[in-house]
Amino acid sequence: MDLFTPLNLGALELRNRVVMAPMTRSRAGKDGLPTDIMVDYYSQRATAGLIISEGIAPSADGRGYCRTPGIYSEEQVRAWARITDAVHEKGGCMVAQLMHVGRVANVLNKGAGSETVAPSAIRARGKMYTDLQGMQPFDEPRALALSEIVQVIADYQRATENAFSAGFDGVELHCTSGYLPAQFLCSGTNKRTDDYGGSAANRARFVLEVLEAMASVDGAQRVGMRICPDNPFNDIEDDDPQHTFDYLLQEAKSLNLAYLHVIRFPKGRVDNIALGQCYFGDRLIGNESYSFEEAGAAVAAGELAAVSFGRHFIANPDLVERWQSGEQLTAFDLHTLYTPGAEGYSSYPRAGV
């Protein structure tokens, strides 16, 4: 068994175990609409066993960065359908990563009438880029009322319905990087005193109810989740991440999800990969700076079912073929990671071209 061995994860059929990790690339158009160059970008990388899309907002309130896509309007769904059709035409498999940023937002990047919301009214330390005024502080969020939490969960369910209507093979809940699910999970950002705050069970309630809502659309076998316990990105912290995520994964295990996608984080207090193996050992996708050799060894040993790669896929649309043939990889241009247009996005050639 190696990285080129086919794999079934729930209802997802992967022709190999080289997964394209979700990466924000800021190429969407006005109002979160996927663009033509996004069709090219994803279809070029369709030989991955699984493509996990960039983070897609389940609602207008869920957007926070400039030029990021949504999946809450009919126009967005039609645009995503062009992308999934192009991927499927090349034999690929693709899931939509649903990403509600919560407090990690600036109003200049949001649509008219949308808000910045969070479990508690605590502003994140730091700044984010806006096209209109450069670097700006994160917004001060408004704490969600109990009735609004129900609506946000419903937004995830509707986004899942829209994703399947758009032709995605599955959906992944983005539950790390300091975004809304992580804000509910972590004690540093969740100061609620109702059923969604306090104990680990209460703080995990939002995430579990979102997963249940997503799974209610067409079964948990088309639903995955991505985590990175103890990652402080976007000013997030938890008093006891081991306890918090032990509880979360114990409960999530019973949902019979398609997979768990774990970012390893050696600097943290938790061995994230070992934690994932405890609960999702046969459905675990590992991520973060794996070499081809290390990834292959982890799969061969049964430690991981598959491995996701981000940076390698940026400049190597034919990454799988390059590794199969021993071709050298191309380095990506750091300066074009988030700039508008095709340059440094869909412009990277295949080997020998």
XYZ file of C-alpha atoms in Angstrom:
353
model
C 0.000 0.000 0.000
C 1.367 3.414 -1.013
C 0.215 6.921 -1.929
C -1.011 5.697 -5.321
C -3.296 2.994 -3.910
C -7.044 3.721 -4.280
C -9.028 4.443 -1.133
C -12.662 4.700 -0.070
C -13.486 7.213 2.660
C -17.156 6.787 3.436
C -18.986 7.490 0.175
C -15.909 9.126 -1.359
C -13.923 7.092 -3.882
C -10.298 8.252 -4.191
C -8.139 6.931 -7.020
C -5.030 7.658 -4.953
C -4.143 8.934 -1.474
C -2.605 12.256 -2.528
C -5.110 14.836 -1.316
C -5.104 18.494 -2.327
C -5.410 20.502 0.890
C -7.808 23.449 1.156
C -6.040 26.727 0.388
C -7.440 30.238 0.334
C -6.182 31.832 -2.888
C -8.430 34.952 -3.068
C -9.507 34.602 -6.703
C -13.283 34.798 -6.305
C -15.220 37.668 -7.820
C -17.736 40.150 -6.528
C -20.131 38.863 -3.842
C -18.152 35.649 -3.423
C -18.793 34.376 -6.944
C -16.409 31.658 -8.258
C -14.612 32.751 -11.437
C -13.491 31.219 -14.736
C -9.881 30.925 -13.615
C -11.064 28.861 -10.648
C -12.459 26.344 -13.137
C -9.008 26.093 -14.712
C -7.185 25.950 -11.367
C -9.151 23.069 -9.888
C -9.526 21.038 -13.075
C -5.749 21.229 -13.637
C -5.310 19.422 -10.303
C -8.027 16.795 -10.802
C -5.585 13.872 -10.675
C -5.384 14.323 -6.909
C -7.189 11.498 -5.148
C -9.344 14.126 -3.507
C -9.536 17.887 -3.918
C -10.655 19.784 -0.826
C -11.782 23.215 -1.933
C -10.666 26.478 -0.448
C -12.833 27.648 2.443
C -16.329 28.502 1.189
C -18.633 30.717 3.232
C -21.978 29.115 4.147
C -23.558 32.573 4.524
C -22.830 36.217 3.833
C -21.911 36.713 7.491
C -19.406 33.868 7.136
C -17.150 35.770 4.742
C -14.303 37.858 6.145
C -11.334 37.855 3.767
C -11.148 39.633 0.439
C -12.094 37.731 -2.716
C -13.208 34.511 -1.022
C -16.141 32.468 -2.367
C -19.536 31.615 -0.945
C -22.154 28.970 -1.624
C -25.308 30.647 -0.320
C -26.765 32.066 -3.540
C -28.111 30.372 -6.663
C -25.543 32.187 -8.786
C -22.706 30.876 -6.620
C -24.076 27.333 -6.828
C -24.207 27.512 -10.630
C -20.632 28.807 -10.743
C -19.381 26.012 -8.464
C -21.176 23.472 -10.669
C -18.948 24.498 -13.573
C -15.919 23.732 -11.392
C -17.091 20.336 -10.151
C -18.133 19.374 -13.690
C -14.636 20.180 -14.944
C -13.036 18.154 -12.135
C -15.343 15.196 -12.714
C -14.697 15.249 -16.458
C -11.080 14.437 -15.604
C -12.051 11.687 -13.187
C -11.514 13.725 -10.031
C -13.274 13.765 -6.668
C -13.949 17.057 -4.859
C -15.412 18.161 -1.535
C -16.441 21.651 -0.437
C -14.830 22.980 2.708
C -17.411 25.078 4.564
C -15.704 27.956 6.388
C -17.495 30.521 8.551
C -14.810 32.933 9.761
C -16.791 34.347 12.683
C -14.831 37.202 14.263
C -11.862 36.850 11.862
C -13.229 39.476 9.498
C -13.196 43.080 8.433
C -16.265 44.912 7.242
C -14.429 46.108 4.117
C -14.266 42.499 2.924
C -17.918 41.706 3.649
C -21.024 42.272 1.580
C -23.528 45.006 2.318
C -25.793 44.144 5.234
C -23.660 41.304 6.607
C -22.287 41.243 10.147
C -19.269 39.961 12.030
C -20.507 37.526 14.680
C -18.920 35.211 17.243
C -19.859 33.193 20.347
C -18.677 36.106 22.513
C -18.035 39.777 21.809
C -14.240 39.504 21.966
C -12.186 41.133 19.214
C -9.297 39.078 17.847
C -5.885 40.655 18.125
C -4.294 41.305 14.769
C -5.052 42.674 11.331
C -6.148 41.407 7.930
C -5.701 42.633 4.373
C -8.433 44.552 2.569
C -8.350 45.579 -1.086
C -9.786 49.002 -0.229
C -7.585 50.123 2.674
C -4.738 47.632 3.056
C -4.145 46.106 6.472
C -6.963 46.774 8.930
C -7.809 45.507 12.452
C -10.254 42.657 12.875
C -13.828 43.770 13.527
C -15.342 43.842 16.984
C -17.812 40.936 16.745
C -21.361 40.820 18.018
C -22.185 37.837 20.254
C -24.744 35.503 18.721
C -28.073 35.126 20.501
C -29.319 31.594 21.126
C -31.904 31.894 18.359
C -29.201 33.060 15.959
C -27.030 30.034 16.692
C -29.887 27.882 15.428
C -29.907 29.936 12.226
C -26.135 29.619 11.728
C -26.440 25.837 12.058
C -29.231 25.951 9.482
C -26.915 27.973 7.216
C -24.418 25.096 7.286
C -27.175 22.644 6.408
C -28.335 24.786 3.506
C -24.730 25.219 2.333
C -24.365 21.423 2.345
C -27.519 21.112 0.252
C -26.140 23.730 -2.124
C -22.778 21.960 -2.312
C -24.448 18.714 -3.374
C -26.618 20.610 -5.860
C -23.386 22.067 -7.273
C -21.979 18.576 -7.772
C -19.526 18.306 -4.877
C -18.900 14.731 -3.769
C -18.787 15.704 -0.109
C -18.358 18.521 2.391
C -15.749 19.275 5.036
C -16.306 21.357 8.173
C -13.443 23.803 8.726
C -12.973 23.513 12.490
C -9.602 25.178 13.037
C -7.563 28.329 12.216
C -9.489 30.420 14.733
C -12.749 30.480 12.753
C -16.282 30.212 14.139
C -16.356 26.496 15.112
C -12.969 26.882 16.844
C -14.213 30.059 18.524
C -17.048 28.060 20.085
C -14.727 25.187 21.053
C -12.011 27.168 22.793
C -12.283 28.631 26.275
C -10.362 31.779 25.339
C -12.977 32.891 22.804
C -16.123 31.358 24.281
C -17.271 33.083 27.478
C -20.928 32.130 27.150
C -22.916 31.062 30.213
C -25.685 29.235 28.345
C -25.780 25.738 26.811
C -23.031 26.665 24.327
C -20.411 27.786 26.850
C -18.567 26.661 29.969
C -17.791 22.938 29.955
C -16.060 21.147 27.105
C -19.371 19.425 26.346
C -21.149 22.759 26.024
C -18.376 24.359 23.974
C -18.360 21.362 21.610
C -22.148 21.492 21.215
C -22.089 23.947 18.294
C -19.577 21.895 16.296
C -21.441 18.647 16.874
C -24.799 20.171 15.969
C -23.284 21.606 12.785
C -21.888 18.179 11.849
C -25.276 16.596 12.527
C -26.973 19.224 10.356
C -24.511 18.631 7.524
C -24.915 14.854 7.838
C -28.722 15.154 7.788
C -28.619 16.182 4.121
C -27.306 12.925 2.637
C -25.605 10.982 5.399
C -22.388 11.362 7.379
C -20.512 9.282 4.789
C -20.162 12.446 2.691
C -19.015 14.652 5.591
C -15.508 15.272 6.919
C -13.967 17.606 9.485
C -10.632 19.416 9.712
C -8.981 20.230 13.056
C -5.678 21.410 14.520
C -5.825 21.322 18.329
C -3.828 24.016 20.162
C -3.113 26.031 17.014
C -3.050 29.693 18.153
C -3.629 31.096 14.644
C -5.996 34.082 14.609
C -5.663 34.633 18.365
C -7.306 31.400 19.522
C -6.460 29.498 22.703
C -7.956 26.890 25.006
C -7.143 26.097 28.633
C -7.035 22.334 28.025
C -7.044 21.418 24.327
C -6.396 17.733 25.023
C -9.594 17.469 27.078
C -11.618 19.630 24.692
C -10.698 17.672 21.579
C -10.879 14.287 23.295
C -14.487 15.084 24.066
C -15.201 16.450 20.584
C -13.709 13.474 18.748
C -15.303 10.898 21.036
C -18.697 12.365 20.191
C -17.910 12.924 16.506
C -16.744 9.319 16.149
C -20.278 8.106 16.774
C -21.518 10.129 13.788
C -19.520 7.829 11.457
C -18.029 10.662 9.398
C -16.254 9.944 6.127
C -12.923 11.184 7.469
C -11.029 13.345 9.933
C -8.476 15.757 8.483
C -5.779 16.663 11.032
C -3.052 19.292 10.805
C -0.057 18.253 12.857
C 1.356 20.952 15.124
C 4.610 19.977 16.862
C 4.715 23.206 18.883
C 1.392 22.484 20.564
C 0.535 20.683 23.791
C -1.302 17.910 21.923
C 0.031 15.235 19.596
C -2.604 15.946 16.984
C -1.896 12.961 14.759
C -1.921 10.539 17.691
C -5.175 12.075 18.876
C -6.757 11.590 15.468
C -5.551 7.992 15.325
C -7.335 7.241 18.601
C -10.741 8.034 17.143
C -10.443 7.942 13.329
C -7.513 5.611 12.762
C -8.823 4.119 9.513
C -10.198 7.414 8.146
C -7.416 9.838 9.019
C -5.954 12.354 6.564
C -2.722 13.910 7.798
C -1.517 17.366 6.817
C 1.334 19.848 7.227
C 4.755 19.723 5.589
C 4.869 16.032 4.746
C 7.493 15.063 2.190
C 6.635 12.471 -0.439
C 8.783 9.911 1.381
C 7.369 10.645 4.851
C 3.801 10.573 3.568
C 4.351 7.283 1.787
C 5.856 5.725 4.896
C 2.924 6.882 7.062
C 0.417 5.379 4.641
C 2.397 2.143 4.250
C 2.532 1.752 8.033
C -1.214 2.306 8.377
C -0.703 5.466 10.435
C -2.640 7.573 7.918
C -5.210 6.683 5.288
C -4.101 9.575 3.085
C -2.015 12.752 3.215
C -2.988 16.234 2.067
C -0.566 18.633 0.442
C -1.009 22.367 -0.012
C 2.169 24.150 -1.052
C 3.236 21.352 -3.421
C -0.037 21.644 -5.348
C 0.257 25.411 -5.855
C 2.993 25.233 -8.489
C 2.561 21.601 -9.522
C -0.902 20.968 -10.967
C 0.358 17.527 -12.028
C 1.810 16.695 -8.617
C 0.643 13.079 -8.667
C 2.163 12.422 -12.085
C 5.431 14.116 -11.105
C 5.798 11.897 -8.067
C 4.918 8.810 -10.073
C 7.554 9.584 -12.703
C 10.189 11.062 -10.380
C 10.002 14.525 -11.967
C 11.388 17.461 -10.000
C 8.842 19.756 -8.347
C 8.471 23.431 -9.236
C 8.677 26.049 -6.466
C 5.774 28.457 -6.147
C 5.940 32.244 -6.280
C 5.207 33.613 -2.808
C 4.248 37.018 -4.223
C 1.257 35.707 -6.194
C -0.390 33.562 -3.531
C -3.291 35.957 -2.950
C -3.135 38.392 -5.850
C -6.027 38.672 -8.351
C -5.758 37.023 -11.752
C -4.365 33.872 -13.317
C -0.675 34.649 -12.804
C 0.728 32.409 -10.082
C -2.615 30.602 -9.854
C -3.681 28.707 -12.972
C -0.565 29.691 -14.944
C 1.806 27.006 -13.613
C 2.613 24.504 -16.401
C 2.687 20.757 -16.231
C 6.056 19.015 -16.356
C 7.693 19.138 -19.780
C 5.526 21.987 -21.041
